[in-house]
Coordinates of C-alpha atoms in Angstrom, one line a residue:
M1 CA 0.0 0.0 0.0
A2 CA 1.3 3.4 -1.0
R3 CA 1.7 6.0 1.8
V4 CA 0.6 9.7 1.4
P5 CA 3.2 12.1 2.6
V6 CA 2.2 14.1 5.7
A7 CA 2.9 17.4 3.9
A8 CA 0.5 16.6 1.1
L9 CA -2.2 15.5 3.6
N10 CA -1.9 18.8 5.5
R11 CA -2.1 20.8 2.3
L12 CA -5.3 18.9 1.4
R13 CA -6.9 19.7 4.7
R14 CA -6.0 23.4 4.4
T15 CA -7.6 23.5 1.0
Q16 CA -10.8 21.8 2.3
H17 CA -11.1 24.3 5.2
A18 CA -10.6 27.3 2.8
L19 CA -13.4 26.0 0.5
I20 CA -15.7 25.6 3.5
R21 CA -15.0 29.2 4.7
Q22 CA -15.6 30.5 1.2
Y23 CA -18.9 28.6 0.9
R24 CA -20.1 30.0 4.3
A25 CA -19.1 33.5 3.3
R26 CA -21.2 33.4 0.1
R27 CA -24.2 31.7 1.8
P28 CA -26.9 34.3 2.9
R29 CA -27.5 34.5 6.6
P30 CA -31.0 33.6 7.8
T31 CA -33.2 36.5 8.9
V32 CA -35.1 36.5 12.2
E33 CA -38.8 37.5 12.0
L34 CA -41.2 38.1 15.0
V35 CA -44.5 36.2 14.5
P36 CA -47.4 38.0 16.3
Q37 CA -49.1 35.8 18.9
P38 CA -52.9 35.7 18.9
H39 CA -54.5 37.9 21.7
P40 CA -55.8 35.7 24.6
W41 CA -59.2 37.4 24.9
P42 CA -60.6 36.5 21.4
R43 CA -59.3 33.0 22.0
A44 CA -61.0 32.8 25.4
L45 CA -64.2 34.3 23.9
G46 CA -64.2 31.8 21.1
L47 CA -63.7 28.9 23.5
V48 CA -66.7 30.1 25.6
M49 CA -68.9 30.4 22.5
V50 CA -67.9 26.8 21.5
V51 CA -68.7 25.6 25.0
I52 CA -72.1 27.4 25.1
V53 CA -73.2 26.1 21.7
G54 CA -71.9 22.6 22.3
A55 CA -73.6 22.4 25.7
W56 CA -76.9 23.7 24.3
L57 CA -76.8 21.2 21.5
G58 CA -76.0 18.4 23.9
L59 CA -79.0 19.4 26.1
L60 CA -81.3 19.5 23.0
I61 CA -80.2 16.0 21.8
V62 CA -79.8 13.9 24.9
G63 CA -80.5 16.3 27.9
N64 CA -84.0 15.0 28.8
V65 CA -85.4 12.3 31.1
R66 CA -88.7 10.5 30.7
T67 CA -90.1 9.6 34.1
Q68 CA -93.3 8.6 35.7
V69 CA -94.9 11.1 38.1
G70 CA -97.9 9.4 39.8
P71 CA -100.2 8.2 37.0
M72 CA -98.6 10.4 34.3
D73 CA -95.7 9.9 31.9
T74 CA -93.6 13.1 31.8
T75 CA -90.5 14.4 30.1
M76 CA -88.1 16.6 32.2
T77 CA -85.7 18.9 30.3
L78 CA -83.2 21.6 31.2
R79 CA -83.1 24.5 28.8
P80 CA -80.9 27.6 28.5
S81 CA -82.8 30.6 29.8
L82 CA -82.1 34.2 30.8
T83 CA -84.7 34.2 33.6
G84 CA -84.8 30.6 34.9
G85 CA -88.0 29.3 36.5
T86 CA -90.1 26.2 35.9
K87 CA -92.6 25.6 33.2
I88 CA -95.1 22.7 33.4
N89 CA -96.8 22.0 30.0
V90 CA -100.1 20.1 30.2
S91 CA -101.0 19.7 26.5
P92 CA -103.5 20.6 25.2
L93 CA -104.8 22.5 28.2
G94 CA -102.0 25.0 28.5
A95 CA -99.0 25.6 30.8
L96 CA -98.2 26.5 34.4
S97 CA -95.2 28.7 35.0
L98 CA -93.4 29.1 38.4
D99 CA -90.8 31.7 39.4
S100 CA -88.9 28.9 41.2
H101 CA -85.3 30.0 40.7
H102 CA -83.1 32.5 38.9
A103 CA -80.4 30.9 36.9
P104 CA -79.4 30.6 33.2
V105 CA -81.3 27.3 33.0
R106 CA -85.1 26.6 33.0
L107 CA -86.7 23.3 34.0
D108 CA -89.4 22.2 31.5
V109 CA -91.8 19.4 32.6
N110 CA -94.0 18.1 29.8
V111 CA -97.0 15.9 30.7
D112 CA -96.9 13.5 27.7
Q113 CA -99.7 11.1 28.5
L114 CA -101.7 9.4 31.2
D115 CA -100.9 5.8 32.0
P116 CA -104.3 4.0 31.8
E117 CA -103.3 1.1 34.0
R118 CA -102.0 3.3 36.9
S119 CA -105.0 5.7 36.5
Q120 CA -107.4 2.8 36.6
A121 CA -105.7 1.4 39.7
L122 CA -106.3 4.7 41.5
V123 CA -109.9 4.7 40.5
D124 CA -110.3 1.1 41.7
H125 CA -108.4 1.7 44.9
P126 CA -109.2 5.3 46.1
E127 CA -107.4 4.6 49.3
R128 CA -104.1 4.9 47.4
I129 CA -104.8 8.6 46.9
A130 CA -103.8 9.2 50.5
G131 CA -100.2 8.3 49.7
L132 CA -100.2 9.9 46.3
Q133 CA -98.5 13.1 47.5
D134 CA -95.5 11.2 48.8
E135 CA -95.3 9.1 45.7
V136 CA -95.4 12.2 43.5
A137 CA -92.7 13.8 45.6
R138 CA -90.4 10.7 45.3
D139 CA -91.0 10.5 41.5
V140 CA -90.1 14.1 41.0
E141 CA -87.0 13.7 43.2
H142 CA -85.8 10.7 41.3
G143 CA -86.6 12.4 38.0
T144 CA -84.6 15.5 38.8
L145 CA -81.7 13.5 40.0
D146 CA -81.6 11.5 36.8
L147 CA -82.0 14.7 34.8
A148 CA -79.0 16.3 36.6
V149 CA -76.7 13.3 35.8
R150 CA -77.9 13.2 32.2
S151 CA -77.6 16.9 31.7
C152 CA -74.0 16.9 33.0
T153 CA -73.1 14.1 30.6
A154 CA -74.9 15.9 27.7
V155 CA -73.2 19.3 28.2
V156 CA -69.7 17.7 28.6
L157 CA -70.1 15.5 25.5
G158 CA -71.7 18.3 23.5
A159 CA -69.0 20.8 24.3
T160 CA -66.1 18.3 23.9
T161 CA -67.4 17.0 20.6
L162 CA -67.8 20.5 19.2
G163 CA -64.5 21.6 20.6
L164 CA -62.8 18.7 18.8
A165 CA -64.5 19.5 15.6
V166 CA -63.5 23.2 15.8
Y167 CA -60.0 23.0 17.2
R168 CA -59.0 19.5 16.2
R169 CA -56.8 19.3 19.3
P170 CA -57.7 16.9 22.1
R171 CA -56.4 19.2 24.8
R172 CA -58.6 22.1 23.7
A173 CA -61.6 19.8 23.3
L174 CA -61.1 18.5 26.9
A175 CA -60.8 22.1 28.1
A176 CA -64.1 22.9 26.5
G177 CA -65.8 19.9 28.2
G178 CA -64.3 20.9 31.6
L179 CA -65.5 24.5 31.2
A180 CA -69.0 23.3 30.2
L181 CA -69.2 21.1 33.3
T182 CA -68.0 24.1 35.4
L183 CA -70.7 26.4 33.9
L184 CA -73.4 23.8 34.5
A185 CA -72.3 23.4 38.1
A186 CA -72.3 27.2 38.6
S187 CA -75.8 27.4 37.1
G188 CA -77.0 24.6 39.5
A189 CA -75.5 26.4 42.5
T190 CA -77.2 29.6 41.4
A191 CA -80.5 27.8 41.1
Y192 CA -80.1 26.2 44.5
A193 CA -79.1 29.6 46.1
T194 CA -82.1 31.4 44.6
W195 CA -84.6 28.5 45.0
N196 CA -88.0 29.9 46.0
P197 CA -90.3 27.2 47.4
K198 CA -93.1 29.8 47.8
S199 CA -93.3 30.3 44.1
I200 CA -96.1 27.8 44.0
L201 CA -98.2 30.5 45.7
E202 CA -98.0 32.8 42.7
P203 CA -98.4 30.6 39.6
K204 CA -99.0 31.9 36.2
F205 CA -101.5 29.9 34.0
S206 CA -101.8 30.1 30.2
G207 CA -104.0 28.4 27.6
L208 CA -107.2 26.7 28.7
L209 CA -105.7 26.3 32.2
S210 CA -106.1 30.1 32.6
S211 CA -109.9 29.6 32.7
A212 CA -109.6 27.6 35.9
P213 CA -109.0 30.3 38.6
S214 CA -110.1 28.1 41.5
L215 CA -107.5 25.5 40.5
V216 CA -105.1 27.4 42.6
G217 CA -107.4 27.4 45.6
N218 CA -108.9 30.2 47.6
A219 CA -106.6 33.0 48.7
R220 CA -107.5 32.7 52.4
N221 CA -107.0 28.9 52.3
I222 CA -103.6 29.2 50.6
V223 CA -102.3 31.5 53.3
T224 CA -103.8 29.8 56.4
E225 CA -103.9 26.2 55.3
F226 CA -100.9 25.6 53.0
D227 CA -100.7 21.9 53.9
V228 CA -104.3 21.4 52.7
Y229 CA -103.4 23.3 49.5
Q230 CA -100.5 20.9 48.8
Q231 CA -102.8 17.9 49.3
E232 CA -105.2 19.5 46.8
L233 CA -102.4 19.8 44.3
A234 CA -101.7 16.1 44.7
R235 CA -105.4 15.4 44.1
L236 CA -105.1 17.4 40.9
V237 CA -102.6 14.8 39.6
T238 CA -105.3 12.1 39.8
N239 CA -107.8 14.3 38.0
V240 CA -105.9 14.8 34.8
T241 CA -108.3 12.6 32.9
K242 CA -111.1 14.9 33.9
L243 CA -109.1 17.9 32.9
Y244 CA -108.9 16.5 29.4
D245 CA -112.6 15.7 29.3
V246 CA -114.0 19.0 30.6
T247 CA -111.3 21.3 29.2
S248 CA -112.3 24.8 30.3
T249 CA -114.9 23.6 32.9
L250 CA -112.3 22.5 35.4
P251 CA -112.8 21.2 38.9
A252 CA -113.5 24.1 41.3
Y253 CA -113.1 24.5 45.0
Q254 CA -115.9 25.8 47.1
P255 CA -115.4 29.6 47.7
D256 CA -114.4 30.4 51.3
P257 CA -117.4 32.2 52.9
A258 CA -114.9 34.6 54.6
T259 CA -113.5 35.8 51.3
I260 CA -115.2 38.6 49.2
R261 CA -114.4 38.4 45.5
V262 CA -114.1 41.8 43.8
L263 CA -113.9 42.0 40.0
H264 CA -111.9 45.2 39.0
V265 CA -112.5 46.4 35.5
S266 CA -111.6 49.7 33.8
D267 CA -111.3 51.6 30.5
I268 CA -113.9 49.5 28.6
H269 CA -114.2 52.2 25.9
L270 CA -117.4 50.9 24.3
N271 CA -116.1 47.4 23.5
P272 CA -119.2 45.3 23.4
A273 CA -117.2 42.0 23.9
S274 CA -116.3 43.2 27.4
W275 CA -119.7 42.5 28.8
K276 CA -119.6 38.8 27.8
I277 CA -116.1 38.5 29.3
I278 CA -117.2 40.2 32.5
A279 CA -120.3 38.0 32.8
S280 CA -118.1 34.9 32.4
L281 CA -115.7 36.1 35.1
V282 CA -118.6 36.8 37.4
E283 CA -119.9 33.3 37.1
Q284 CA -116.6 31.5 37.1
Y285 CA -115.0 33.3 40.0
K286 CA -118.3 33.6 42.0
V287 CA -117.8 37.4 42.1
N288 CA -119.6 39.4 44.8
V289 CA -119.2 42.9 43.5
I290 CA -117.8 44.6 40.3
V291 CA -115.7 47.8 40.5
D292 CA -115.4 49.9 37.4
T293 CA -112.8 52.8 37.6
G294 CA -114.1 54.7 34.6
D295 CA -113.8 55.4 30.9
T296 CA -116.6 52.9 30.2
M297 CA -117.7 55.1 27.3
D298 CA -115.6 56.7 24.5
H299 CA -117.3 60.1 23.9
G300 CA -119.9 60.2 26.7
T301 CA -122.8 61.1 24.3
T302 CA -126.4 60.2 25.1
A303 CA -126.4 58.0 22.0
E304 CA -123.9 55.8 23.7
N305 CA -126.0 55.2 26.8
G306 CA -127.6 52.0 25.4
F307 CA -124.2 50.4 25.6
L308 CA -124.5 50.4 29.4
D309 CA -127.7 48.3 29.5
P310 CA -126.0 44.9 29.9
I311 CA -124.8 46.0 33.4
A312 CA -128.3 45.5 34.7
D313 CA -128.1 41.8 33.8
L314 CA -124.8 41.0 35.4
G315 CA -126.5 39.8 38.6
V316 CA -124.1 41.5 41.1
P317 CA -123.7 45.1 42.4
Y318 CA -121.7 47.4 40.1
V319 CA -119.7 50.2 41.7
W320 CA -118.6 52.9 39.3
V321 CA -116.6 56.2 39.2
R322 CA -116.5 58.5 36.2
G323 CA -113.5 58.6 33.9
N324 CA -112.3 61.4 31.6
H325 CA -114.3 59.8 28.7
D326 CA -117.5 59.6 30.7
S327 CA -119.9 62.5 30.8
L328 CA -122.3 63.6 33.5
A329 CA -125.0 62.4 31.2
T330 CA -123.4 59.0 31.4
Q331 CA -123.3 59.2 35.2
R332 CA -127.0 60.1 35.4
Y333 CA -127.9 57.2 33.2
L334 CA -126.1 54.8 35.4
E335 CA -127.6 56.2 38.6
R336 CA -131.0 55.1 37.4
M337 CA -129.9 51.4 37.4
K338 CA -130.8 49.4 40.5
N339 CA -127.6 47.4 40.8
V340 CA -125.3 50.4 40.1
H341 CA -123.7 52.4 42.9
V342 CA -122.2 55.6 41.5
L343 CA -119.6 57.2 43.7
D344 CA -118.5 60.9 43.3
E345 CA -117.2 63.8 45.4
G346 CA -115.9 61.4 48.1
R347 CA -119.2 59.6 48.7
A348 CA -118.9 56.4 50.7
E349 CA -121.2 53.3 50.5
T350 CA -121.0 49.8 51.8
V351 CA -121.6 47.2 49.0
A352 CA -121.2 43.4 49.4
G353 CA -119.7 43.9 52.9
V354 CA -116.9 46.3 51.7
R355 CA -117.0 50.0 52.3
F356 CA -116.1 52.0 49.1
A357 CA -115.6 55.7 48.6
G358 CA -114.8 57.4 45.3
I359 CA -114.6 60.5 43.2
G360 CA -115.2 61.0 39.5
D361 CA -112.5 62.4 37.2
P362 CA -112.6 66.2 37.3
Q363 CA -111.8 66.4 33.6
F364 CA -113.9 65.5 30.5
T365 CA -111.6 65.1 27.5
P366 CA -113.1 62.5 25.1
D367 CA -111.0 63.9 22.3
R368 CA -107.9 62.8 24.3
S369 CA -106.8 66.3 24.7
T370 CA -105.0 67.5 27.8
A371 CA -106.8 70.4 29.6
P372 CA -104.7 73.2 31.1
G373 CA -103.9 72.6 34.7
A374 CA -104.8 68.9 34.3
D375 CA -102.3 67.7 37.0
N376 CA -103.5 70.3 39.4
A377 CA -107.1 69.3 38.9
E378 CA -106.4 65.6 39.6
E379 CA -104.5 66.5 42.7
L380 CA -107.3 68.7 44.0
A381 CA -109.7 65.8 43.3
G382 CA -107.4 63.5 45.3
D383 CA -107.2 65.9 48.1
Q384 CA -111.0 66.1 48.2
L385 CA -111.3 62.3 48.4
A386 CA -108.6 62.1 51.1
S387 CA -110.6 64.6 53.2
A388 CA -113.7 62.5 52.8
L389 CA -111.8 59.4 53.9
R390 CA -110.6 61.2 57.0
D391 CA -114.2 62.3 57.8
Q392 CA -115.4 58.6 57.4
Q393 CA -112.6 57.5 59.8
A394 CA -113.6 60.1 62.3
A395 CA -117.2 59.0 62.1
G396 CA -116.3 55.4 62.9
T397 CA -117.1 54.1 59.4
P398 CA -113.6 53.7 57.8
V399 CA -113.4 53.1 54.1
D400 CA -111.8 49.8 52.9
I401 CA -111.3 50.6 49.2
A402 CA -111.1 54.0 47.5
L403 CA -111.8 54.5 43.8
V404 CA -110.5 57.0 41.3
H405 CA -109.8 57.0 37.6
E406 CA -106.5 58.8 37.3
P407 CA -103.6 57.3 39.4
S408 CA -102.2 60.8 40.2
A409 CA -105.4 61.5 42.1
A410 CA -105.0 58.2 44.0
R411 CA -101.6 59.2 45.3
Q412 CA -103.2 61.9 47.4
T413 CA -105.0 59.2 49.5
D414 CA -101.8 57.6 50.6
G415 CA -102.0 56.7 54.3
E416 CA -105.8 57.3 54.5
V417 CA -107.1 53.9 53.2
P418 CA -105.6 50.4 52.8
L419 CA -106.3 50.1 49.1
V420 CA -107.0 52.5 46.2
L421 CA -108.0 51.4 42.7
A422 CA -107.5 53.3 39.5
G423 CA -107.3 52.9 35.7
H424 CA -106.6 55.3 32.9
L425 CA -103.1 54.1 31.8
H426 CA -104.3 51.0 29.9
H427 CA -101.8 48.8 31.6
E428 CA -101.9 47.1 35.0
G429 CA -99.6 47.9 37.9
T430 CA -99.3 47.6 41.7
E431 CA -97.3 49.5 44.2
V432 CA -97.3 50.2 47.9
M433 CA -97.0 53.9 48.4
K434 CA -94.8 55.7 51.0
H435 CA -97.4 55.7 53.8
G436 CA -98.6 52.1 53.3
T437 CA -101.6 52.5 50.9
R438 CA -101.5 49.9 48.1
L439 CA -102.3 51.4 44.7
R440 CA -103.7 48.9 42.2
I441 CA -104.0 50.2 38.6
E442 CA -106.1 48.1 36.1
G443 CA -105.4 47.7 32.4
S444 CA -108.1 48.2 29.8
T445 CA -110.9 45.6 30.0
G446 CA -112.0 46.8 26.6
G447 CA -108.6 46.3 25.0
S448 CA -108.5 50.1 24.5
G449 CA -111.6 49.9 22.3
L450 CA -111.1 51.0 18.8
R451 CA -107.7 52.4 19.8
A452 CA -106.5 48.7 20.0
V453 CA -105.8 48.8 16.2
E454 CA -103.6 52.0 16.3
G455 CA -100.4 50.2 17.4
K456 CA -98.5 47.3 15.8
Y457 CA -100.1 44.8 18.1
P458 CA -103.7 45.0 19.6
D459 CA -103.9 45.8 23.3
P460 CA -104.8 42.9 25.6
I461 CA -108.0 42.7 27.6
E462 CA -107.2 43.0 31.3
A463 CA -109.1 42.6 34.5
S464 CA -108.4 41.5 38.1
I465 CA -110.0 39.4 40.8
L466 CA -109.3 40.8 44.3
Y467 CA -109.8 38.5 47.2
V468 CA -110.8 40.5 50.3
D469 CA -111.2 39.0 53.8
R470 CA -114.7 39.5 55.0
D471 CA -113.7 40.1 58.6
T472 CA -110.7 42.4 58.2
R473 CA -111.5 43.7 54.7
R474 CA -107.9 43.2 53.9
L475 CA -106.6 42.3 50.5
Q476 CA -105.6 38.6 50.7
A477 CA -104.5 38.1 47.0
W478 CA -105.3 39.0 43.5
D479 CA -105.4 37.3 40.1
E480 CA -104.3 39.3 37.0
I481 CA -106.3 38.1 34.0
K482 CA -105.0 39.0 30.5
L483 CA -106.7 37.9 27.3
G484 CA -105.3 38.4 23.8
G485 CA -106.6 41.5 21.9
L486 CA -108.4 41.7 18.6
G487 CA -107.7 38.6 16.5
L488 CA -105.6 36.9 19.3
T489 CA -106.6 33.8 21.4
T490 CA -104.1 33.8 24.2
A491 CA -105.1 33.8 27.8
E492 CA -103.1 34.2 31.0
V493 CA -103.9 34.2 34.7
S494 CA -101.2 35.0 37.3
R495 CA -101.8 34.8 41.1
H496 CA -100.2 37.4 43.4
L497 CA -100.1 37.6 47.2
P498 CA -99.1 40.6 49.3
K499 CA -95.8 40.0 51.0
E500 CA -97.5 40.3 54.4
N501 CA -99.7 37.4 53.5
L502 CA -97.0 34.9 52.6
P503 CA -96.6 32.1 55.1
G504 CA -94.4 33.2 58.0
A505 CA -94.5 36.9 57.1
T506 CA -95.0 39.6 59.7
R507 CA -98.0 41.9 59.1
P508 CA -96.9 45.6 58.7
P509 CA -98.6 48.5 60.4
S510 CA -102.0 49.4 58.9
P511 CA -102.7 52.7 57.2
S512 CA -105.3 54.8 59.1
G513 CA -108.7 53.7 58.0
S514 CA -107.9 50.0 57.7
A515 CA -109.7 47.5 59.7
P516 CA -107.9 45.9 62.6

């Protein structure tokens, strides 16, 4: 083998190193660029949107539970909601809404069908009804527990699946599922913290169920015998077959003899349909007296007087005060009817066990104009009524309910009477004024008359049933009734109780003029 001289080998190596240095010198150096990183807030917002949409889709697809509640087959579902609450759908009769909690989820309970075998068993063995309430409670408890587990699974799977489809990264998808579970847990904690077991005292009915006012029981019974009320609700479960058979003619409780039922109407404005509605409410609620806070007419002409004739056939006393669309000719025509009690200038009269006092509207503006000094005129009328209320108190005949048309006149009676009724505004409202007098404003029982077609949607027909204790003449509760306006067929009834009448509440001091 030939040997390479050392000198030649070193020369070869130097040549190689020189070529490498020459190559590196000619090669362009890499440039360094700063790549902007995405802002964390849009990324976080995008993740939250993916979680919300995925969780919602999960609830829609698998987030429901079919369970038996007594003799009924029901479906329980959690739904996203801004207000929370509970809605019980009894198709085709309507729905029952409860303000049970405040959270971004609502509990929907759909009554799907009645199990004929279990229903027949209750009919054949009525002794089982005694334990039905406990059975229903257990069924609901098991159903809600299953619903909670299924809902957790649904939101996690929905958010994880959508996260994987959007990000295509398992870690991001798992993060979406974990965040969904956290949000659901926070919603459940919020619902638990805001849970209101007394919401069953103030239910809201819609559909055909709204024509069953006595379904919720008598106001006095609900306050003083809540346990009996719960038992009646359990009985209701066994009567679902009857509900389907009789539709609007639902089972009714016997009225408490110690409760006076007052029907408050206002602003009929020549709507002839109002009389049929009023007559139906009188019969259905076993009304003792009707109170009309004015604007029964539209222009107050004598030609309109015949519109008032159906009042004589309503079968109960009719207490009336003049509105700004009612003329003195209207007032004189009503004064000639036997069952009508016209109150004006602070006059007081006891009707159906309740002492009323009222004053007519000092203005007559059928063209909807505003007379100069209108506010001052209403305040003067309110002052006159307040003075009359004080005179009645001094005479030992305190007034229970005061009547005006314009709410601004009602405010002058604050502290002189427990309850004052008004209208005029064409929308209902209730408030307790500074000195303890409760002001109850009725909407338009005539749906604003012909004015109903002026807006985009027709005005609803509104009226109220006031439950007054016969002994104390205190307001125990009231039902707000709202029917769809022209061309609409919706119906809604909501029950309200004064705070002092809720179980366990302390009764506040009475305004002067209230009964002890």
